[in-house]
Structures are given as C-alpha cells and as structure tokens.
C-alpha cells in the first residue's frame, strides 16, 4: 500500500502528464503503471471498449512482452472485463473465480489471478472504460479503491480530451475540404468554362477565318493548361508534405512554388532561423499562410506578394504582404470566412493576428509563442 506522500506525488505526475502530453496513450499507460505500483498489484490494465464487443485500446502493466505476445489479440468485453463496463460502481473481491460473472481464463497463456479490483472510468455519467487490478497479497482494501478511483477520474479527463481533439481535427478537415471546394468552383470551373467557350468559338469560325480558329485553339490550350495547374495545386493541398518530416519552412516553400506556377504571380519568400514548433501549431500557421496568400491572389490585384517567416525574439512571426488594392478588415470580416478562420486559428495558438489594409496594400501578421 502506498503512503499518502507517494500517492500524492504519483497523482501530481499524472496531472502534469495530462497537461504536457498531446497523445492520450502515453498518459493512459502512465496511469496504468501508477495504478499497479500504488495499489501493490502484480498486474494492471486499462480498457476502452469499441462498442462492438471488443476493446479499441487495452493497456497493461506488469506483464512481459513475451506474455502479451503469447496471449494474442486484444480481449473481448466479456466476463469481469465487460461487467466493469456495465455499471459505474467499483468491484473488489478476494477471489475473482468465485464471482458468477467470471468466465474462466482465456487464452491458455493467460496467468491465473485471484484478488481483483475493477474501477469503471466514468465521464458525464457514462462508463467509457475501466481500470483492472489483480493479484495483490492480502487482497485490495477500501483505501486502494479510493486511490484507483482518483486515477480513473484522471483517465476520464485524458480520454475526453482526446475525443475533443479528434472532433476538432475532423472539423478542421471538413473546413479544409469546404475551402478547396470553393477554390475549385472559383478557379477551375471558370477556366473550364473558358475552354468550352473558346472551343465553341473555334467551331463557329472554322469555315470563315482560319487565323481566328488558330487563335481560339491556342486559347483552348492555354486555358486547359491553367486548369491543369489549378488541379495540381488542389492535389498538393489534399496531400501536403509532412510537416513533421520536412518542417514548416520547407512545406511553405513548396506551397509558394505551386502558387507561383499556377498564378504566374510574383511571390517572394523569406525564411529566417525559426524557433521550434510542434506539428499541430505548425499546421495552423501553414493554414493561416495559405488563407492569406489565397486572399491576396484572389482579391488584391497585386503586382507583388511577399511572405516572411521569421524569429521575433523567440516568437514565430509570419507576415504576408501585398501591394494591391486594400479593403476595410472590419467591414468584411463577418462576411469573409477566411478572415474569421485566421483569427480563430491564431486564438487557438495563443498568438496574435493583425490585418492592416489600405491604399498601399495589405499586411497580415501573425505572432505565435514557440
């Protein structure tokens, strides 16, 4: 049985892990280890059901890699494993084999166990998983149950945070798909309409003016080439380079190269020595850069666009400036989704986004803490 000081330190470590880890599995694995060590159990496990009779995640502590391999696939949610998912009440027993819900040991390599403590993981009144502890000399106590219940509460926080993060990621994907759909509609569709119109004109002129036909056919080729480049740009955005593997600067440089080829626009890119940024925040910065560049290309009628990615006293600074016709950011923000999404992304990053626009052009500036 752990002392109160030991238990407090372990719980403190778990809370800090919840705050520092971006992936849920390492936090849950730490919870399983802490549960086993604090309770004095030989084995511990944490299971999250998949809703179809199996576990989507089943983490263990106290079992060797050889034993885990010998037991094979993840267990099903039957017997005592499933019983802990049916009610929010914990369960303690000195001999699990005497419980009427016990279904025996399977597979054959599964170690025999007697003393058992099961604690459901509950979030918003719903059982979303469970902690399982077995094989403690002398059996589990009421104090063990209270301590593991605290760890289960922290596990609920970690799992809920992971689910919220996944929903947020899915919403971001939907948002990006909608943006790409608008790009296709605004650019590629217009080019293809031009192709059809030029081809029709060429057909009309075929018997009257061969030179005009040649000109129209040349225009067909030019428009088709432009549409092809637009589609290549969309494919690039659907399958972007890996930020983790290549870094923000390299991925942004590739994106700018694509935009130069598609638009024929002069776009300068300046990249300095950048502070390190995790892949999640780096993705948000990239999306803001893409939106700012897209706005400049579509609306500014600029001759020159300059993009800079720099280190501003330990903060990452992104700026996208153009010399085109300006606009009133306050007047259009509510009507232009891109500006709203850029501000929302900056807020999520804990950064600052400023849009300064006037007769001399527009500057979008983002500062992000590294």
Short mmCIF file of N, CA and C in Angstrom, two decimals, residues 216-330:
data_model
loop_
_atom_site.label_atom_id
_atom_site.label_comp_id
_atom_site.label_asym_id
_atom_site.label_seq_id
_atom_site.Cartn_x
_atom_site.Cartn_y
_atom_site.Cartn_z
N UNK A 216 -8.24 30.86 -81.35
CA UNK A 216 -9.14 30.28 -80.35
C UNK A 216 -8.62 28.95 -79.84
N UNK A 217 -8.05 28.14 -80.74
CA UNK A 217 -7.50 26.85 -80.32
C UNK A 217 -6.29 27.05 -79.39
N UNK A 218 -5.51 28.07 -79.69
CA UNK A 218 -4.38 28.39 -78.81
C UNK A 218 -4.90 28.77 -77.42
N UNK A 219 -6.01 29.52 -77.41
CA UNK A 219 -6.61 29.90 -76.13
C UNK A 219 -7.15 28.67 -75.39
N UNK A 220 -7.71 27.72 -76.12
CA UNK A 220 -8.17 26.48 -75.50
C UNK A 220 -7.01 25.78 -74.78
N UNK A 221 -5.88 25.68 -75.49
CA UNK A 221 -4.72 25.04 -74.89
C UNK A 221 -4.24 25.77 -73.65
N UNK A 222 -4.22 27.11 -73.72
CA UNK A 222 -3.77 27.91 -72.58
C UNK A 222 -4.68 27.73 -71.37
N UNK A 223 -6.00 27.77 -71.61
CA UNK A 223 -6.96 27.62 -70.51
C UNK A 223 -6.90 26.21 -69.92
N UNK A 224 -6.77 25.21 -70.78
CA UNK A 224 -6.69 23.83 -70.29
C UNK A 224 -5.44 23.64 -69.44
N UNK A 225 -4.33 24.24 -69.89
CA UNK A 225 -3.09 24.15 -69.10
C UNK A 225 -3.27 24.82 -67.74
N UNK A 226 -3.93 25.98 -67.73
CA UNK A 226 -4.17 26.66 -66.46
C UNK A 226 -5.04 25.85 -65.53
N UNK A 227 -6.10 25.21 -66.09
CA UNK A 227 -6.97 24.37 -65.27
C UNK A 227 -6.19 23.20 -64.69
N UNK A 228 -5.29 22.63 -65.50
CA UNK A 228 -4.48 21.50 -65.03
C UNK A 228 -3.59 21.93 -63.86
N UNK A 229 -3.00 23.11 -63.96
CA UNK A 229 -2.15 23.61 -62.88
C UNK A 229 -2.97 23.87 -61.61
N UNK A 230 -4.19 24.39 -61.79
CA UNK A 230 -5.07 24.60 -60.65
C UNK A 230 -5.35 23.28 -59.94
N UNK A 231 -5.65 22.24 -60.74
CA UNK A 231 -5.93 20.94 -60.16
C UNK A 231 -4.70 20.37 -59.45
N UNK A 232 -3.53 20.61 -60.00
CA UNK A 232 -2.31 20.16 -59.34
C UNK A 232 -2.16 20.84 -57.98
N UNK A 233 -2.51 22.13 -57.94
CA UNK A 233 -2.43 22.85 -56.67
C UNK A 233 -3.39 22.28 -55.65
N UNK A 234 -4.60 21.92 -56.10
CA UNK A 234 -5.58 21.33 -55.19
C UNK A 234 -5.09 19.98 -54.67
N UNK A 235 -4.52 19.17 -55.57
CA UNK A 235 -3.98 17.88 -55.16
C UNK A 235 -2.86 18.07 -54.14
N UNK A 236 -2.04 19.09 -54.35
CA UNK A 236 -0.96 19.38 -53.40
C UNK A 236 -1.53 19.66 -52.02
N UNK A 237 -2.63 20.42 -51.95
CA UNK A 237 -3.22 20.77 -50.66
C UNK A 237 -3.92 19.57 -50.04
N UNK A 238 -4.47 18.68 -50.89
CA UNK A 238 -5.10 17.48 -50.34
C UNK A 238 -4.07 16.52 -49.79
N UNK A 239 -2.90 16.49 -50.39
CA UNK A 239 -1.84 15.60 -49.92
C UNK A 239 -0.57 16.43 -49.67
N UNK A 240 -0.58 17.25 -48.61
CA UNK A 240 0.55 18.13 -48.35
C UNK A 240 1.76 17.36 -47.88
N UNK A 241 2.92 18.00 -48.01
CA UNK A 241 4.14 17.41 -47.48
C UNK A 241 4.03 17.28 -45.97
N UNK A 242 4.79 16.36 -45.41
CA UNK A 242 4.72 16.10 -43.98
C UNK A 242 5.44 17.20 -43.21
N UNK A 243 4.70 17.90 -42.35
CA UNK A 243 5.31 18.94 -41.53
C UNK A 243 6.31 18.34 -40.55
N UNK A 244 5.99 17.16 -40.01
CA UNK A 244 6.89 16.53 -39.05
C UNK A 244 8.20 16.14 -39.72
N UNK A 245 8.11 15.63 -40.94
CA UNK A 245 9.32 15.15 -41.62
C UNK A 245 10.13 16.29 -42.24
N UNK A 246 9.45 17.31 -42.80
CA UNK A 246 10.15 18.33 -43.57
C UNK A 246 10.20 19.69 -42.90
N UNK A 247 9.31 19.94 -41.95
CA UNK A 247 9.32 21.24 -41.27
C UNK A 247 8.45 22.27 -41.96
N UNK A 248 8.03 23.27 -41.19
CA UNK A 248 7.13 24.30 -41.69
C UNK A 248 7.74 25.08 -42.85
N UNK A 249 9.00 25.47 -42.74
CA UNK A 249 9.63 26.29 -43.77
C UNK A 249 9.64 25.59 -45.12
N UNK A 250 10.00 24.31 -45.15
CA UNK A 250 10.07 23.56 -46.41
C UNK A 250 8.68 23.39 -47.03
N UNK A 251 7.68 23.06 -46.20
CA UNK A 251 6.33 22.86 -46.72
C UNK A 251 5.76 24.17 -47.26
N UNK A 252 6.00 25.27 -46.56
CA UNK A 252 5.52 26.57 -47.04
C UNK A 252 6.22 26.95 -48.34
N UNK A 253 7.51 26.66 -48.44
CA UNK A 253 8.25 26.96 -49.68
C UNK A 253 7.66 26.18 -50.87
N UNK A 254 7.32 24.91 -50.65
CA UNK A 254 6.72 24.12 -51.73
C UNK A 254 5.37 24.70 -52.13
N UNK A 255 4.60 25.15 -51.15
CA UNK A 255 3.28 25.71 -51.45
C UNK A 255 3.42 27.00 -52.27
N UNK A 256 4.36 27.84 -51.89
CA UNK A 256 4.59 29.08 -52.64
C UNK A 256 5.03 28.77 -54.07
N UNK A 257 5.87 27.75 -54.25
CA UNK A 257 6.30 27.36 -55.59
C UNK A 257 5.11 26.97 -56.47
N UNK A 258 4.17 26.22 -55.88
CA UNK A 258 2.98 25.81 -56.63
C UNK A 258 2.16 27.03 -57.01
N UNK A 259 1.97 27.96 -56.07
CA UNK A 259 1.18 29.16 -56.35
C UNK A 259 1.82 30.01 -57.44
N UNK A 260 3.14 30.10 -57.44
CA UNK A 260 3.83 30.86 -58.50
C UNK A 260 3.52 30.26 -59.87
N UNK A 261 3.60 28.93 -59.97
CA UNK A 261 3.36 28.28 -61.26
C UNK A 261 1.92 28.44 -61.72
N UNK A 262 0.99 28.31 -60.78
CA UNK A 262 -0.43 28.38 -61.13
C UNK A 262 -0.85 29.78 -61.52
N UNK A 263 -0.43 30.77 -60.72
CA UNK A 263 -0.93 32.14 -60.90
C UNK A 263 -0.05 33.00 -61.80
N UNK A 264 1.22 32.63 -61.94
CA UNK A 264 2.15 33.50 -62.66
C UNK A 264 2.48 34.76 -61.88
N UNK A 265 2.08 34.80 -60.63
CA UNK A 265 2.27 35.97 -59.77
C UNK A 265 3.68 35.99 -59.18
N UNK A 266 4.20 37.19 -59.00
CA UNK A 266 5.49 37.33 -58.32
C UNK A 266 5.27 37.20 -56.82
N UNK A 267 5.82 36.14 -56.24
CA UNK A 267 5.70 35.89 -54.80
C UNK A 267 7.10 35.65 -54.25
N UNK A 268 7.54 36.51 -53.36
CA UNK A 268 8.85 36.35 -52.72
C UNK A 268 8.66 35.69 -51.36
N UNK A 269 9.57 34.81 -51.00
CA UNK A 269 9.52 34.13 -49.70
C UNK A 269 10.85 34.30 -48.99
N UNK A 270 10.77 34.80 -47.76
CA UNK A 270 11.96 34.97 -46.93
C UNK A 270 11.79 34.16 -45.65
N UNK A 271 12.73 33.24 -45.39
CA UNK A 271 12.65 32.39 -44.20
C UNK A 271 13.93 32.57 -43.39
N UNK A 272 13.78 32.88 -42.11
CA UNK A 272 14.93 33.04 -41.23
C UNK A 272 15.12 31.82 -40.35
N UNK A 273 15.95 31.98 -39.31
CA UNK A 273 16.14 30.91 -38.33
C UNK A 273 14.91 30.86 -37.44
N UNK A 274 14.17 29.76 -37.51
CA UNK A 274 12.88 29.70 -36.83
C UNK A 274 12.96 28.98 -35.50
N UNK A 275 12.16 29.42 -34.53
CA UNK A 275 12.03 28.65 -33.28
C UNK A 275 11.31 27.35 -33.56
N UNK A 276 11.56 26.34 -32.73
CA UNK A 276 10.92 25.04 -32.92
C UNK A 276 9.43 25.14 -32.62
N UNK A 277 8.64 24.45 -33.43
CA UNK A 277 7.19 24.48 -33.27
C UNK A 277 6.68 23.06 -33.49
N UNK A 278 5.81 22.59 -32.59
CA UNK A 278 5.24 21.25 -32.74
C UNK A 278 4.40 21.17 -34.01
N UNK A 279 4.13 19.93 -34.48
CA UNK A 279 3.44 19.76 -35.76
C UNK A 279 2.03 20.33 -35.74
N UNK A 280 1.33 20.24 -34.59
CA UNK A 280 -0.03 20.78 -34.51
C UNK A 280 -0.07 22.28 -34.73
N UNK A 281 0.66 23.07 -33.93
CA UNK A 281 0.71 24.51 -34.16
C UNK A 281 1.28 24.87 -35.53
N UNK A 282 2.28 24.11 -36.01
CA UNK A 282 2.86 24.39 -37.32
C UNK A 282 1.81 24.26 -38.42
N UNK A 283 0.92 23.27 -38.29
CA UNK A 283 -0.16 23.09 -39.26
C UNK A 283 -1.08 24.31 -39.27
N UNK A 284 -1.40 24.83 -38.09
CA UNK A 284 -2.25 26.01 -38.01
C UNK A 284 -1.60 27.22 -38.67
N UNK A 285 -0.30 27.39 -38.43
CA UNK A 285 0.42 28.50 -39.06
C UNK A 285 0.40 28.36 -40.57
N UNK A 286 0.61 27.13 -41.06
CA UNK A 286 0.58 26.88 -42.51
C UNK A 286 -0.79 27.23 -43.09
N UNK A 287 -1.86 26.85 -42.40
CA UNK A 287 -3.21 27.15 -42.90
C UNK A 287 -3.47 28.66 -42.95
N UNK A 288 -2.97 29.38 -41.96
CA UNK A 288 -3.14 30.84 -41.97
C UNK A 288 -2.37 31.44 -43.15
N UNK A 289 -1.15 30.95 -43.39
CA UNK A 289 -0.36 31.43 -44.53
C UNK A 289 -1.09 31.14 -45.84
N UNK A 290 -1.64 29.93 -45.98
CA UNK A 290 -2.36 29.58 -47.20
C UNK A 290 -3.57 30.47 -47.41
N UNK A 291 -4.32 30.75 -46.35
CA UNK A 291 -5.51 31.59 -46.48
C UNK A 291 -5.13 33.01 -46.86
N UNK A 292 -4.08 33.55 -46.20
CA UNK A 292 -3.64 34.92 -46.50
C UNK A 292 -3.15 35.03 -47.94
N UNK A 293 -2.39 34.03 -48.40
CA UNK A 293 -1.91 34.02 -49.78
C UNK A 293 -3.08 33.90 -50.76
N UNK A 294 -4.04 33.03 -50.44
CA UNK A 294 -5.20 32.87 -51.31
C UNK A 294 -5.99 34.16 -51.45
N UNK A 295 -6.17 34.88 -50.34
CA UNK A 295 -6.88 36.16 -50.38
C UNK A 295 -6.14 37.18 -51.24
N UNK A 296 -4.82 37.23 -51.08
CA UNK A 296 -4.03 38.19 -51.85
C UNK A 296 -4.12 37.90 -53.35
N UNK A 297 -4.07 36.62 -53.71
CA UNK A 297 -4.12 36.25 -55.12
C UNK A 297 -5.50 36.47 -55.73
N UNK A 298 -6.54 36.21 -54.95
CA UNK A 298 -7.90 36.30 -55.49
C UNK A 298 -8.46 37.72 -55.51
N UNK A 299 -8.10 38.52 -54.50
CA UNK A 299 -8.81 39.79 -54.31
C UNK A 299 -7.96 41.05 -54.45
N UNK A 300 -6.65 40.94 -54.24
CA UNK A 300 -5.84 42.16 -54.10
C UNK A 300 -5.47 42.81 -55.44
N UNK A 301 -5.42 42.01 -56.53
CA UNK A 301 -4.93 42.52 -57.81
C UNK A 301 -3.54 43.13 -57.63
N UNK A 302 -2.71 42.42 -56.89
CA UNK A 302 -1.37 42.92 -56.56
C UNK A 302 -0.36 42.57 -57.64
N UNK A 303 0.70 43.35 -57.72
CA UNK A 303 1.81 43.05 -58.61
C UNK A 303 2.86 42.21 -57.88
N UNK A 304 2.91 42.35 -56.57
CA UNK A 304 3.97 41.72 -55.80
C UNK A 304 3.43 41.27 -54.45
N UNK A 305 3.74 40.04 -54.07
CA UNK A 305 3.37 39.50 -52.75
C UNK A 305 4.65 39.04 -52.06
N UNK A 306 4.78 39.38 -50.79
CA UNK A 306 5.97 38.99 -50.04
C UNK A 306 5.55 38.21 -48.79
N UNK A 307 6.15 37.03 -48.63
CA UNK A 307 5.88 36.19 -47.47
C UNK A 307 7.16 36.07 -46.65
N UNK A 308 7.03 36.24 -45.35
CA UNK A 308 8.20 36.13 -44.47
C UNK A 308 7.85 35.25 -43.28
N UNK A 309 8.79 34.38 -42.93
CA UNK A 309 8.66 33.50 -41.77
C UNK A 309 9.93 33.68 -40.97
N UNK A 310 9.80 34.29 -39.78
CA UNK A 310 11.00 34.74 -39.06
C UNK A 310 10.88 34.47 -37.56
N UNK A 311 12.02 34.65 -36.90
CA UNK A 311 12.09 34.54 -35.44
C UNK A 311 12.04 35.94 -34.85
N UNK A 312 10.98 36.22 -34.11
CA UNK A 312 10.84 37.53 -33.48
C UNK A 312 11.03 37.44 -31.98
N UNK A 313 12.30 37.45 -31.55
CA UNK A 313 12.62 37.36 -30.11
C UNK A 313 12.01 36.13 -29.47
N UNK A 314 12.20 34.98 -30.13
CA UNK A 314 11.70 33.73 -29.59
C UNK A 314 10.28 33.40 -30.00
N UNK A 315 9.62 34.30 -30.69
CA UNK A 315 8.26 34.06 -31.19
C UNK A 315 8.32 33.87 -32.71
N UNK A 316 7.54 32.93 -33.20
CA UNK A 316 7.48 32.75 -34.65
C UNK A 316 6.60 33.84 -35.25
N UNK A 317 7.11 34.52 -36.26
CA UNK A 317 6.38 35.62 -36.90
C UNK A 317 6.18 35.30 -38.38
N UNK A 318 4.92 35.29 -38.78
CA UNK A 318 4.56 35.10 -40.19
C UNK A 318 3.94 36.40 -40.69
N UNK A 319 4.38 36.85 -41.87
CA UNK A 319 3.75 38.02 -42.49
C UNK A 319 3.53 37.74 -43.97
N UNK A 320 2.37 38.16 -44.45
CA UNK A 320 2.02 38.07 -45.87
C UNK A 320 1.59 39.46 -46.31
N UNK A 321 2.38 40.09 -47.18
CA UNK A 321 2.12 41.48 -47.59
C UNK A 321 1.95 41.56 -49.10
N UNK A 322 1.04 42.42 -49.54
CA UNK A 322 0.86 42.63 -50.97
C UNK A 322 0.73 44.13 -51.25
N UNK A 323 0.97 44.54 -52.51
CA UNK A 323 0.88 45.95 -52.89
C UNK A 323 -0.39 46.22 -53.70
N UNK A 324 -1.41 45.41 -53.47
CA UNK A 324 -2.65 45.56 -54.22
C UNK A 324 -3.63 46.52 -53.58
N UNK A 325 -4.86 46.46 -54.08
CA UNK A 325 -5.89 47.34 -53.53
C UNK A 325 -6.32 46.81 -52.17
N UNK A 326 -6.40 47.69 -51.22
CA UNK A 326 -6.74 47.30 -49.86
C UNK A 326 -8.23 47.14 -49.65
N UNK A 327 -8.60 46.89 -48.41
CA UNK A 327 -10.00 46.75 -48.04
C UNK A 327 -10.14 47.12 -46.57
N UNK A 328 -11.37 47.21 -46.10
CA UNK A 328 -11.64 47.51 -44.69
C UNK A 328 -11.84 46.19 -43.95
N UNK A 329 -10.85 45.71 -43.17
CA UNK A 329 -10.97 44.41 -42.49
C UNK A 329 -12.18 44.33 -41.57
N UNK A 330 -12.51 45.44 -40.92
CA UNK A 330 -13.65 45.43 -40.01
C UNK A 330 -14.96 45.26 -40.73
#
